[in-house]
XYZ file of C-alpha atoms in Angstrom:
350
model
C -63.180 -52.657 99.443
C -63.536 -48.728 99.564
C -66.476 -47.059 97.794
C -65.463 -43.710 96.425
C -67.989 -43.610 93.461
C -68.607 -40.821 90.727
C -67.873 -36.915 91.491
C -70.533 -34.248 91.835
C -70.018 -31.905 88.679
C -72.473 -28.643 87.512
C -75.175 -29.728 85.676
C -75.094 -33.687 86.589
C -77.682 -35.187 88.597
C -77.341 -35.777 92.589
C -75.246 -38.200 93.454
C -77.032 -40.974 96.101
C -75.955 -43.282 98.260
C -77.510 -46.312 96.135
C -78.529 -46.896 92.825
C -80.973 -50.002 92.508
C -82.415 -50.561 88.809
C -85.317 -53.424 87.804
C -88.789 -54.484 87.470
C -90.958 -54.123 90.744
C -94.398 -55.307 90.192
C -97.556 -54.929 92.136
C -97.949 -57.979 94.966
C -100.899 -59.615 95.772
C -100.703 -61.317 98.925
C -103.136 -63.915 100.056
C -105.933 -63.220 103.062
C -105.451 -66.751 104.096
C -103.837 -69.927 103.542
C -104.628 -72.037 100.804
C -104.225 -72.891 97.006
C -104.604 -69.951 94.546
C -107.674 -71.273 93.592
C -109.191 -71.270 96.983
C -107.994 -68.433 98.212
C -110.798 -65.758 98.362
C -108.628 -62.177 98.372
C -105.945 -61.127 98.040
C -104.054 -57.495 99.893
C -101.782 -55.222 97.289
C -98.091 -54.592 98.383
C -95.019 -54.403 96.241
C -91.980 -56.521 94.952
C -89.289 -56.254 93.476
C -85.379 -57.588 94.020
C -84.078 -54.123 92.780
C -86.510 -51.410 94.573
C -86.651 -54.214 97.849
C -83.116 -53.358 98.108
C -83.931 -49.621 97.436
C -86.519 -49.544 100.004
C -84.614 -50.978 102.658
C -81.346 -49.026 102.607
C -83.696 -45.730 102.372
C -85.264 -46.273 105.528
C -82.218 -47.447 107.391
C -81.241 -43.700 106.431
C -79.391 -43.823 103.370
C -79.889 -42.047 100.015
C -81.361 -44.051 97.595
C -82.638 -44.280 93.781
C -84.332 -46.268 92.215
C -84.442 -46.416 88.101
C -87.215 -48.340 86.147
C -90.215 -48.284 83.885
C -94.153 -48.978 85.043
C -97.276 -48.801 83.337
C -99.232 -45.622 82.942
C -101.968 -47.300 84.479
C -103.486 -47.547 88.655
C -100.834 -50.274 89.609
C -97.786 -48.151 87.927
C -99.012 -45.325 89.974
C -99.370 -47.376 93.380
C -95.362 -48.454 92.883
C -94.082 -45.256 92.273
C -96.046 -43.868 95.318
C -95.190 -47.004 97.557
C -91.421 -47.085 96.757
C -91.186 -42.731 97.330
C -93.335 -43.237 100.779
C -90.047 -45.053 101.855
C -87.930 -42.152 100.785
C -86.356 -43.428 97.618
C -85.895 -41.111 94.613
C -88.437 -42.404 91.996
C -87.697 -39.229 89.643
C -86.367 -41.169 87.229
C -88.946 -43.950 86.843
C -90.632 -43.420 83.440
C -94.195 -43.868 82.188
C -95.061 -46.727 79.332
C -98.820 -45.582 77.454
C -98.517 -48.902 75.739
C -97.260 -51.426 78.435
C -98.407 -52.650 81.096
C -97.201 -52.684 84.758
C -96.233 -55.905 85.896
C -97.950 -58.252 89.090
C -97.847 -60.726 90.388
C -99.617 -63.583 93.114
C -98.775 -65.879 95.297
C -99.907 -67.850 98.825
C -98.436 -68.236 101.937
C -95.729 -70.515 102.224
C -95.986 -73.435 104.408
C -93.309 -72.905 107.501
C -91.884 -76.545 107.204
C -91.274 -76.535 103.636
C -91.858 -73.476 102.388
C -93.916 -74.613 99.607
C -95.708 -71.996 98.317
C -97.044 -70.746 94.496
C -96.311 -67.919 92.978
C -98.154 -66.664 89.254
C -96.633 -63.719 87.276
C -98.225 -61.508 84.614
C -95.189 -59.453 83.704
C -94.496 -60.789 79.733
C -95.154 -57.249 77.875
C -94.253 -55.336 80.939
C -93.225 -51.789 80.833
C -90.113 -53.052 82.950
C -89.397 -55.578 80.133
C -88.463 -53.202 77.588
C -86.009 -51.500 79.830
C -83.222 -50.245 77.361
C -79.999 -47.972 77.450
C -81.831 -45.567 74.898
C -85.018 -45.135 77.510
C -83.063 -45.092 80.357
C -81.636 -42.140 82.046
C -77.860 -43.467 81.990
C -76.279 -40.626 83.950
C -79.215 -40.781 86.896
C -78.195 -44.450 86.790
C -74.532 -44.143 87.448
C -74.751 -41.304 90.306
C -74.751 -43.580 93.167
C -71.806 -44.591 94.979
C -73.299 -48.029 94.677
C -75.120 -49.067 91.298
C -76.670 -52.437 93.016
C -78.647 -55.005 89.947
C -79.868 -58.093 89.539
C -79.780 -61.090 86.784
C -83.756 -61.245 86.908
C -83.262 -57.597 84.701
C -80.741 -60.168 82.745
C -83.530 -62.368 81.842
C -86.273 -60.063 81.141
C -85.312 -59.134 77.368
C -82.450 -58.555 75.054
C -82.851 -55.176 75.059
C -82.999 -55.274 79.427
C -79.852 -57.458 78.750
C -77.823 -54.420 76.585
C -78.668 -52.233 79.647
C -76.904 -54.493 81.749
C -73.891 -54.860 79.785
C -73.635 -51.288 79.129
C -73.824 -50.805 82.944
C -71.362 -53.274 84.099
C -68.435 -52.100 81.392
C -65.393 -50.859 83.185
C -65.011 -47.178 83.075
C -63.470 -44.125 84.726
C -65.600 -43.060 87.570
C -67.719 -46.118 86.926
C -69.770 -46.392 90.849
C -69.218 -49.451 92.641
C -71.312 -52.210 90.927
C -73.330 -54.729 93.259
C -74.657 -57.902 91.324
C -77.122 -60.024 92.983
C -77.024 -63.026 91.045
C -80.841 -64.108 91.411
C -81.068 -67.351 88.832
C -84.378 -67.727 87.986
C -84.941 -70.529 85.816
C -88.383 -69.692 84.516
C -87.461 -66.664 83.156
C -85.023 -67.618 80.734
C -85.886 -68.841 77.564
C -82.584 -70.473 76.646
C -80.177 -72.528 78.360
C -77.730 -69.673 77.570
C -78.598 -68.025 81.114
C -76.017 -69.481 83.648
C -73.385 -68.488 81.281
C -74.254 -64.466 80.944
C -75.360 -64.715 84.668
C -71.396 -65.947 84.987
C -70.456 -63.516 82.940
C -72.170 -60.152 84.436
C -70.866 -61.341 87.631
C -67.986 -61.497 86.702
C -67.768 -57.587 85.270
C -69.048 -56.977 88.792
C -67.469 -54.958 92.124
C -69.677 -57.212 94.746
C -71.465 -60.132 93.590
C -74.168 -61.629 95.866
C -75.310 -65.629 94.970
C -76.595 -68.512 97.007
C -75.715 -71.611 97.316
C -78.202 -73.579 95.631
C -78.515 -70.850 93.018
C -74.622 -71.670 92.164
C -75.174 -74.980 92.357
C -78.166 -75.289 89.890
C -76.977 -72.454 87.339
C -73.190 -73.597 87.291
C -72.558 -76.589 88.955
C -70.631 -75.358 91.664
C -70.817 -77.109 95.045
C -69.185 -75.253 98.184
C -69.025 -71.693 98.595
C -65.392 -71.808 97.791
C -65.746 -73.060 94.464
C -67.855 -69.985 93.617
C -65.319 -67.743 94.945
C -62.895 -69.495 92.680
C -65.066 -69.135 89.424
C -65.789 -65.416 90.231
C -61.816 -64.113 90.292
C -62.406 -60.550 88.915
C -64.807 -59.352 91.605
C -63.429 -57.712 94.811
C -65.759 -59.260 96.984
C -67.853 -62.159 96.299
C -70.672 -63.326 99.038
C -72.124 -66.885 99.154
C -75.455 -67.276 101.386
C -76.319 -70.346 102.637
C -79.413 -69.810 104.519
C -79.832 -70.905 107.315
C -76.272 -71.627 107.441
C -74.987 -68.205 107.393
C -73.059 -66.632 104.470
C -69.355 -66.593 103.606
C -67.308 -63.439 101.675
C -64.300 -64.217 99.916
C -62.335 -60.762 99.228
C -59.125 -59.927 97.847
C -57.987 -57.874 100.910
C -59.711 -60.159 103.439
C -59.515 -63.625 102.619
C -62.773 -65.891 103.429
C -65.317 -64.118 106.224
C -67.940 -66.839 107.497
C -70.590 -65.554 109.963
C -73.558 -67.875 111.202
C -76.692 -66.980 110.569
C -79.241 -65.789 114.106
C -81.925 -67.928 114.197
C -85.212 -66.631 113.145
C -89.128 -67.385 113.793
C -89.924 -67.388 110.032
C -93.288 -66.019 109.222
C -92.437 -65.638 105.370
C -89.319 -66.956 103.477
C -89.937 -64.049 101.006
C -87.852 -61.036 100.118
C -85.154 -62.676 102.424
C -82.046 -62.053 100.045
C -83.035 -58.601 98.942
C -83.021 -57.495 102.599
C -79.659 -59.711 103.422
C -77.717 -57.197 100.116
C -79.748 -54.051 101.840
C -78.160 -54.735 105.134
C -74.780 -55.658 103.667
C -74.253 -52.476 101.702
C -75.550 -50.489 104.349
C -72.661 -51.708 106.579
C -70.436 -51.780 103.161
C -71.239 -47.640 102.555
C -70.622 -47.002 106.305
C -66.994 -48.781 106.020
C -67.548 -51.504 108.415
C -65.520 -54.566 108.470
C -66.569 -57.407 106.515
C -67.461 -59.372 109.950
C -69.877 -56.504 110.182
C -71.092 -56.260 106.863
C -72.231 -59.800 107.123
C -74.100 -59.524 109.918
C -76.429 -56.423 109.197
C -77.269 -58.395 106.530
C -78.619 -61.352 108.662
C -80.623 -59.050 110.760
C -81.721 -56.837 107.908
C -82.779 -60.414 106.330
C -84.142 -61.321 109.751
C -86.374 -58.591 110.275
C -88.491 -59.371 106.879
C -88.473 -63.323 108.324
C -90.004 -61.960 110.476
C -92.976 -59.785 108.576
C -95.487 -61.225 105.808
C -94.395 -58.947 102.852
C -91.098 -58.484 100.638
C -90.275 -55.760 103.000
C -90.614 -54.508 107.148
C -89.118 -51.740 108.784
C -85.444 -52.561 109.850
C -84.167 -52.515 113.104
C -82.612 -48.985 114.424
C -78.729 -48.444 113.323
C -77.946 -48.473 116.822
C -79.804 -51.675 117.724
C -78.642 -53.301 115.143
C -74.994 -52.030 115.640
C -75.393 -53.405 119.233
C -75.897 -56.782 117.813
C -73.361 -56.658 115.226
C -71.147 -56.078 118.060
C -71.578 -59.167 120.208
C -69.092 -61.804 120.311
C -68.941 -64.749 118.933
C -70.396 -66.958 121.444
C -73.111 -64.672 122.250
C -74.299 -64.108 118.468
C -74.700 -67.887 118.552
C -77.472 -67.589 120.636
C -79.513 -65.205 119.107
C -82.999 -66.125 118.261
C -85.340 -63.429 116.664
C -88.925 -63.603 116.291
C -91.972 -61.358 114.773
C -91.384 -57.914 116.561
C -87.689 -58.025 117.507
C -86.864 -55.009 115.386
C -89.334 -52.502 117.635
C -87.619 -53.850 120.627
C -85.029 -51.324 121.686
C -83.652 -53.831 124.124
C -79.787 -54.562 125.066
C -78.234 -57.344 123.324
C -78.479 -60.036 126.446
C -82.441 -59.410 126.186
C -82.711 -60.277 122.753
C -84.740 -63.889 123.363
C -82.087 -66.931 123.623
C -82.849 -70.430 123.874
């Protein structure tokens, strides 16, 4: 798969490296362990499967937008200033006087089982009302990549339009990354596995788990999605802690095993793993490759407590995509690996 993406022309807007368009919301993450109702405080951060991605390939050095609407209220102001501090282009997020901006709370998840709860306040949202008439359509398609996600799917009718008109084949359309994210609570009719399918489908790169495929469509085994998803050049099937699997047109099936990882917080994990595999994708690596920047760009926010942590260096993490086989088997990366500027052999093993 080779990413040429739109042209530069007078008078259009610059074109990035990445495109990533959905709701983020304001997180609050808990001081402590416990229930929601016990917990006592909680600290702000941000989330956000769209602007995660975003975040992540901006500060692994790459050019990066990211489209949406917030409130015009403190916590629509804290998102656009958190997701520029990491060097994406918020430019074309707009202001809602009469929405809200969405948040969101959860606890810490429990490291055997990752149980964990989560509330959301984002019905009404600005974000929800997301549209192709209050969007800025040509700031949307200047990306090389134009990387979205079925939770915009679920968020309205009107958020569903966008999508459609995004995804419809066109000259010069960019390449279009789907990341399938089925969340059942936010549909409100059984009709959402089907136009999940279906946007995949109209898709460049599509991005699903498992489970995800397995609940939405009844599809068990990675090579059963690859056979329902035809159209798409590439289609990638994460299995946790199993590794991930890419069935391509040009390459056949691609299954790397996943490092192991000292999880501190199972959150944020699949946003990171599509930030690290486009990263590789844009710099033309082989699918081998791509695969396994996105287990350490997933492993480094294992790793942290929030939806987002700083990625490892290019070079570090080029070092381990290098390894052979045997030695990428024994990888093991814990809280802190991605300041260590260590050779591959020192990265801690068994």
């Amino acid at each position: 798969m080779t990413i040429t993406g739109p042209r530069n022309a007078p008078d259009v807007v610059e074109i990035v490296d990445v495109v990533a368009l959905g709701e983020s919301m304001v997180t609050f993450l808990p001081s402590r362990p416990g229930r929601l109702a016990d917990v006592p405080s909680f600290e702000r951060a941000i989330g956000g499967a769209e602007s995660n991605v975003a975040c992540a390939l901006a500060a692994a050095g790459h050019s990066a937008r990211w489209i949406s609407r917030v409130g015009a209220d403190g916590f629509g102001d804290h998102l656009v200033g958190a997701i520029g501090w990491y060097g994406v282009d918020v430019a074309s997020v707009r202001r809602d006087p009469a929405r809200p901006t969405g948040v969101y709370f959860r606890t810490a998840g429990d490291r055997e089982t990752d149980a964990h709860e989560v509330a959301y306040y984002r019905a009404g949202s600005a974000a929800s009302v997301l549209s192709a008439e209050n969007v800025d359509l040509a700031a949307a398609r200047a990306g090389r990549v134009l990387h979205l996600s079925g939770i915009t799917a679920a968020l309205s009718g009107d958020c569903l339009d966008l999508l459609w008109e995004l995804t419809e084949a066109r000259p010069g359309r960019p390449l279009v990354s789907f990341d399938v994210n089925f969340r059942p609570g936010l549909w409100t009719d059984a009709h959402g596995p089907r136009v999940l399918l279906d946007l995949a489908r109209r898709a460049d790169l599509v991005f699903v788990g498992a489970d995800e495929a397995r609940d939405a469509w009844g599809l068990d085994g990675a090579r059963a999605v690859a056979e329902a998803l035809p159209e798409p050049g590439l289609v990638v099937v994460k299995q946790g802690g199993g590794g991930a699997v890419a069935f391509g047109r040009d390459s056949g099936a691609t299954h790397v095993p996943a490092p192991r990882v000292d999880v501190v917080a199972a959150v944020g994990a699949g946003d990171a793993f599509a930030a690290g595999f486009l990263s590789a994708t844009l710099r033309g690596l082989p699918v081998r490759d791509r695969i396994r920047h996105g287990h350490l760009m997933a492993a480094a926010v294992l790793t942290a407590p929030g939806d987002l942590a700083a990625p490892p260096a290019r070079d570090h993490a080029d070092r381990l995509a290098a390894l052979d086989d045997t030695v990428w088997g024994t990888l093991r990366l814990g809280p802190g690996w991605t300041q260590a500027e260590q050779a591959p052999e020192e990265v801690r093993t068994p």
